[in-house]
Amino acid sequence: MRLFSCPVCHQQVYFDNTVCLACGSEIAFAPERLQMVAASAAHRNCVQRQTAEACNWAIVAADPIERCRSCRLTGALSAVGVEALRSRAEAAKRQVLYTLLQLGVPFAAKLSEDDRQGLRFVWGVPGPGPSMLTTGHHDGTIVLNLNEADDAHREATRVSFGEPQRTVLGHLRHELSHYFFQRFIEGRPEIASFRDSFGDERAD
């Protein structure tokens, strides 16, 4: 992640900062500008700033919706009582969305279950007993098992699978790849050049 500068004193700040540690100014990330901004008549904070999501993104003041571009993509919060894990998942989501914004890749919130163009993230935890909650993608909905945001659980899983690394950000990038493949490649003429570059997705 690149470094940013405070819009007030121009000292170095980081992507997740809500306050400049040099001058004390309250700051937020403006996705339409890809830079930090200070509270002003032009921007306001996302309503999720003081919640478990700890969102530090800004909204254009004229926008009637209270949630930022990132928080609008989060579906129903079925994961209650695991605020720290949700916060880590949301932070990883903001990082991966920053990459999409940098690349100019379009994304918007999923409007309904039938909307295969829109995007939605759902956080969940397995229930008691042998029930399963699988991280994956289906028609624009990305589900993340929040156990993946627990460092001890994720490391134990990484070792058991013999993986060199396993991160929440990596999971979201992987599932987003399925989403963008379905949206822009699958069933289109571009699939031939896709397979030339990345291999045949139909193969094991």
CSV table of C-alpha atoms in Angstrom, one decimal:
chain,number,residue,atom,x,y,z
A,1,MET,CA,0.0,0.0,0.0
A,2,ARG,CA,1.4,3.4,-1.0
A,3,LEU,CA,1.9,6.2,1.6
A,4,PHE,CA,-0.4,9.2,1.7
A,5,SER,CA,0.0,12.8,2.9
A,6,CYS,CA,-2.1,14.8,5.3
A,7,PRO,CA,-4.3,17.3,3.4
A,8,VAL,CA,-3.6,19.9,6.2
A,9,CYS,CA,0.1,19.6,7.1
A,10,HIS,CA,1.3,17.4,4.3
A,11,GLN,CA,3.1,15.0,6.6
A,12,GLN,CA,3.0,11.2,5.9
A,13,VAL,CA,-0.1,9.3,6.8
A,14,TYR,CA,-1.2,5.7,6.1
A,15,PHE,CA,-4.2,4.3,4.3
A,16,ASP,CA,-6.0,3.3,7.5
A,17,ASN,CA,-5.4,6.5,9.4
A,18,THR,CA,-8.4,8.5,10.7
A,19,VAL,CA,-6.2,11.2,12.3
A,20,CYS,CA,-3.0,12.8,11.3
A,21,LEU,CA,-0.5,12.0,14.0
A,22,ALA,CA,1.5,15.1,13.1
A,23,CYS,CA,-1.1,17.9,13.3
A,24,GLY,CA,-4.1,16.1,14.8
A,25,SER,CA,-6.5,16.8,11.9
A,26,GLU,CA,-9.3,14.3,11.3
A,27,ILE,CA,-8.8,12.7,7.9
A,28,ALA,CA,-10.5,10.2,5.6
A,29,PHE,CA,-9.8,8.4,2.3
A,30,ALA,CA,-11.7,9.9,-0.6
A,31,PRO,CA,-12.2,7.0,-3.2
A,32,GLU,CA,-13.1,9.3,-6.1
A,33,ARG,CA,-9.8,11.2,-5.6
A,34,LEU,CA,-7.6,8.3,-4.3
A,35,GLN,CA,-6.2,10.5,-1.6
A,36,MET,CA,-6.8,11.6,2.0
A,37,VAL,CA,-9.1,14.6,2.6
A,38,ALA,CA,-10.0,16.6,5.7
A,39,ALA,CA,-13.5,17.1,6.9
A,40,SER,CA,-15.0,20.0,4.9
A,41,ALA,CA,-18.1,21.1,3.1
A,42,ALA,CA,-17.1,18.8,0.2
A,43,HIS,CA,-16.8,15.6,2.2
A,44,ARG,CA,-18.3,13.8,5.2
A,45,ASN,CA,-17.4,10.6,7.0
A,46,CYS,CA,-18.9,7.3,6.4
A,47,VAL,CA,-21.6,6.4,9.0
A,48,GLN,CA,-19.7,3.2,9.7
A,49,ARG,CA,-16.7,5.2,11.1
A,50,GLN,CA,-17.6,4.6,14.7
A,51,THR,CA,-18.8,1.0,14.4
A,52,ALA,CA,-16.9,-2.3,14.4
A,53,GLU,CA,-16.2,-1.7,10.7
A,54,ALA,CA,-14.0,1.3,11.7
A,55,CYS,CA,-14.4,2.7,8.2
A,56,ASN,CA,-12.2,5.7,7.4
A,57,TRP,CA,-13.6,6.4,3.9
A,58,ALA,CA,-15.2,9.7,3.0
A,59,ILE,CA,-18.4,10.4,1.1
A,60,VAL,CA,-19.0,13.3,-1.3
A,61,ALA,CA,-21.2,15.7,0.7
A,62,ALA,CA,-23.9,15.7,-2.0
A,63,ASP,CA,-24.3,11.9,-1.9
A,64,PRO,CA,-27.6,11.1,-0.1
A,65,ILE,CA,-26.4,7.6,1.0
A,66,GLU,CA,-24.7,7.5,4.4
A,67,ARG,CA,-22.4,4.6,3.7
A,68,CYS,CA,-19.2,4.9,1.6
A,69,ARG,CA,-18.5,3.0,-1.6
A,70,SER,CA,-16.8,0.2,0.4
A,71,CYS,CA,-19.4,-0.2,3.1
A,72,ARG,CA,-22.3,-0.3,0.6
A,73,LEU,CA,-20.9,-3.6,-0.7
A,74,THR,CA,-21.2,-5.3,2.7
A,75,GLY,CA,-24.3,-7.5,2.9
A,76,ALA,CA,-26.3,-8.5,6.0
A,77,LEU,CA,-24.1,-8.8,9.0
A,78,SER,CA,-24.8,-12.3,10.1
A,79,ALA,CA,-21.6,-12.4,12.1
A,80,VAL,CA,-22.6,-10.9,15.4
A,81,GLY,CA,-20.3,-10.8,18.4
A,82,VAL,CA,-17.1,-11.0,16.4
A,83,GLU,CA,-16.4,-7.3,15.9
A,84,ALA,CA,-12.6,-7.6,15.8
A,85,LEU,CA,-12.8,-10.2,13.0
A,86,ARG,CA,-15.3,-8.1,11.1
A,87,SER,CA,-13.1,-5.1,11.4
A,88,ARG,CA,-10.1,-7.0,9.9
A,89,ALA,CA,-12.3,-8.3,7.0
A,90,GLU,CA,-13.5,-4.7,6.3
A,91,ALA,CA,-9.9,-3.4,6.3
A,92,ALA,CA,-8.9,-6.1,3.8
A,93,LYS,CA,-11.9,-5.2,1.7
A,94,ARG,CA,-10.9,-1.6,1.6
A,95,GLN,CA,-7.4,-2.5,0.5
A,96,VAL,CA,-8.6,-4.7,-2.4
A,97,LEU,CA,-11.1,-2.1,-3.5
A,98,TYR,CA,-8.4,0.5,-3.5
A,99,THR,CA,-6.5,-1.6,-6.0
A,100,LEU,CA,-9.6,-1.8,-8.2
A,101,LEU,CA,-10.0,2.0,-8.0
A,102,GLN,CA,-6.4,2.4,-9.0
A,103,LEU,CA,-6.8,0.1,-12.0
A,104,GLY,CA,-10.1,1.7,-13.0
A,105,VAL,CA,-12.0,-1.6,-12.7
A,106,PRO,CA,-15.7,-0.8,-12.3
A,107,PHE,CA,-17.7,-2.2,-9.4
A,108,ALA,CA,-21.1,-1.3,-7.8
A,109,ALA,CA,-23.3,-2.8,-5.0
A,110,LYS,CA,-25.4,-5.8,-5.9
A,111,LEU,CA,-29.0,-4.6,-6.1
A,112,SER,CA,-30.8,-8.0,-5.8
A,113,GLU,CA,-30.2,-11.7,-5.9
A,114,ASP,CA,-30.8,-11.7,-9.6
A,115,ASP,CA,-28.2,-9.0,-10.2
A,116,ARG,CA,-25.1,-10.8,-11.5
A,117,GLN,CA,-23.3,-7.5,-12.3
A,118,GLY,CA,-23.3,-6.1,-8.8
A,119,LEU,CA,-20.9,-7.1,-6.0
A,120,ARG,CA,-21.6,-7.9,-2.3
A,121,PHE,CA,-19.5,-9.2,0.5
A,122,VAL,CA,-21.0,-11.3,3.3
A,123,TRP,CA,-19.1,-12.1,6.5
A,124,GLY,CA,-20.1,-15.1,8.6
A,125,VAL,CA,-19.0,-17.6,11.2
A,126,PRO,CA,-19.8,-21.3,11.4
A,127,GLY,CA,-22.6,-22.2,13.8
A,128,PRO,CA,-22.2,-24.7,16.6
A,129,GLY,CA,-21.7,-28.3,15.7
A,130,PRO,CA,-20.4,-29.7,12.4
A,131,SER,CA,-22.0,-27.0,10.2
A,132,MET,CA,-19.8,-25.6,7.5
A,133,LEU,CA,-19.4,-22.0,6.2
A,134,THR,CA,-17.3,-22.0,3.0
A,135,THR,CA,-15.5,-19.0,1.7
A,136,GLY,CA,-16.4,-18.6,-2.0
A,137,HIS,CA,-18.2,-16.6,-4.7
A,138,HIS,CA,-21.6,-17.0,-6.4
A,139,ASP,CA,-23.1,-14.6,-8.9
A,140,GLY,CA,-21.5,-11.5,-7.4
A,141,THR,CA,-21.8,-12.5,-3.7
A,142,ILE,CA,-18.5,-13.2,-1.9
A,143,VAL,CA,-18.8,-15.0,1.4
A,144,LEU,CA,-15.9,-15.0,3.8
A,145,ASN,CA,-15.7,-17.3,6.8
A,146,LEU,CA,-14.5,-14.9,9.5
A,147,ASN,CA,-12.4,-17.6,11.0
A,148,GLU,CA,-9.9,-16.6,8.3
A,149,ALA,CA,-9.5,-13.3,10.1
A,150,ASP,CA,-8.4,-15.1,13.3
A,151,ASP,CA,-4.6,-15.3,13.1
A,152,ALA,CA,-4.3,-18.6,15.0
A,153,HIS,CA,-7.0,-20.4,13.0
A,154,ARG,CA,-5.7,-19.1,9.7
A,155,GLU,CA,-2.1,-20.1,10.5
A,156,ALA,CA,-3.2,-23.6,11.6
A,157,THR,CA,-5.2,-24.0,8.3
A,158,ARG,CA,-2.2,-22.7,6.3
A,159,VAL,CA,0.1,-25.3,7.8
A,160,SER,CA,-2.4,-28.1,7.4
A,161,PHE,CA,-2.8,-27.3,3.7
A,162,GLY,CA,0.9,-26.8,3.2
A,163,GLU,CA,0.4,-23.3,1.8
A,164,PRO,CA,3.3,-20.8,1.7
A,165,GLN,CA,0.9,-18.0,2.8
A,166,ARG,CA,-2.8,-17.5,3.6
A,167,THR,CA,-4.3,-14.0,4.2
A,168,VAL,CA,-7.7,-12.4,4.3
A,169,LEU,CA,-6.6,-10.0,1.5
A,170,GLY,CA,-5.5,-13.0,-0.5
A,171,HIS,CA,-8.9,-14.7,-0.1
A,172,LEU,CA,-10.8,-11.6,-1.2
A,173,ARG,CA,-8.5,-11.1,-4.3
A,174,HIS,CA,-9.1,-14.8,-5.2
A,175,GLU,CA,-12.9,-14.6,-4.9
A,176,LEU,CA,-12.9,-11.3,-6.8
A,177,SER,CA,-11.1,-13.0,-9.6
A,178,HIS,CA,-14.0,-15.4,-9.9
A,179,TYR,CA,-16.4,-12.5,-9.9
A,180,PHE,CA,-14.6,-10.6,-12.6
A,181,PHE,CA,-14.1,-13.7,-14.7
A,182,GLN,CA,-17.8,-14.3,-14.7
A,183,ARG,CA,-18.6,-10.6,-15.4
A,184,PHE,CA,-16.1,-9.9,-18.1
A,185,ILE,CA,-14.7,-13.1,-19.6
A,186,GLU,CA,-17.0,-16.1,-19.2
A,187,GLY,CA,-19.1,-16.8,-22.4
A,188,ARG,CA,-17.3,-14.0,-24.3
A,189,PRO,CA,-14.8,-14.1,-27.2
A,190,GLU,CA,-12.2,-12.8,-24.8
A,191,ILE,CA,-12.1,-16.2,-23.1
A,192,ALA,CA,-9.6,-17.5,-25.8
A,193,SER,CA,-7.0,-14.9,-25.0
A,194,PHE,CA,-7.7,-15.3,-21.3
A,195,ARG,CA,-6.8,-19.0,-21.5
A,196,ASP,CA,-3.7,-18.2,-23.5
A,197,SER,CA,-2.5,-16.0,-20.6
A,198,PHE,CA,-3.8,-17.8,-17.5
A,199,GLY,CA,-4.5,-21.4,-18.5
A,200,ASP,CA,-7.8,-23.3,-19.0
A,201,GLU,CA,-10.1,-22.7,-16.1
A,202,ARG,CA,-11.9,-26.0,-17.0
A,203,ALA,CA,-8.9,-28.1,-16.2
A,204,ASP,CA,-8.2,-29.5,-12.7
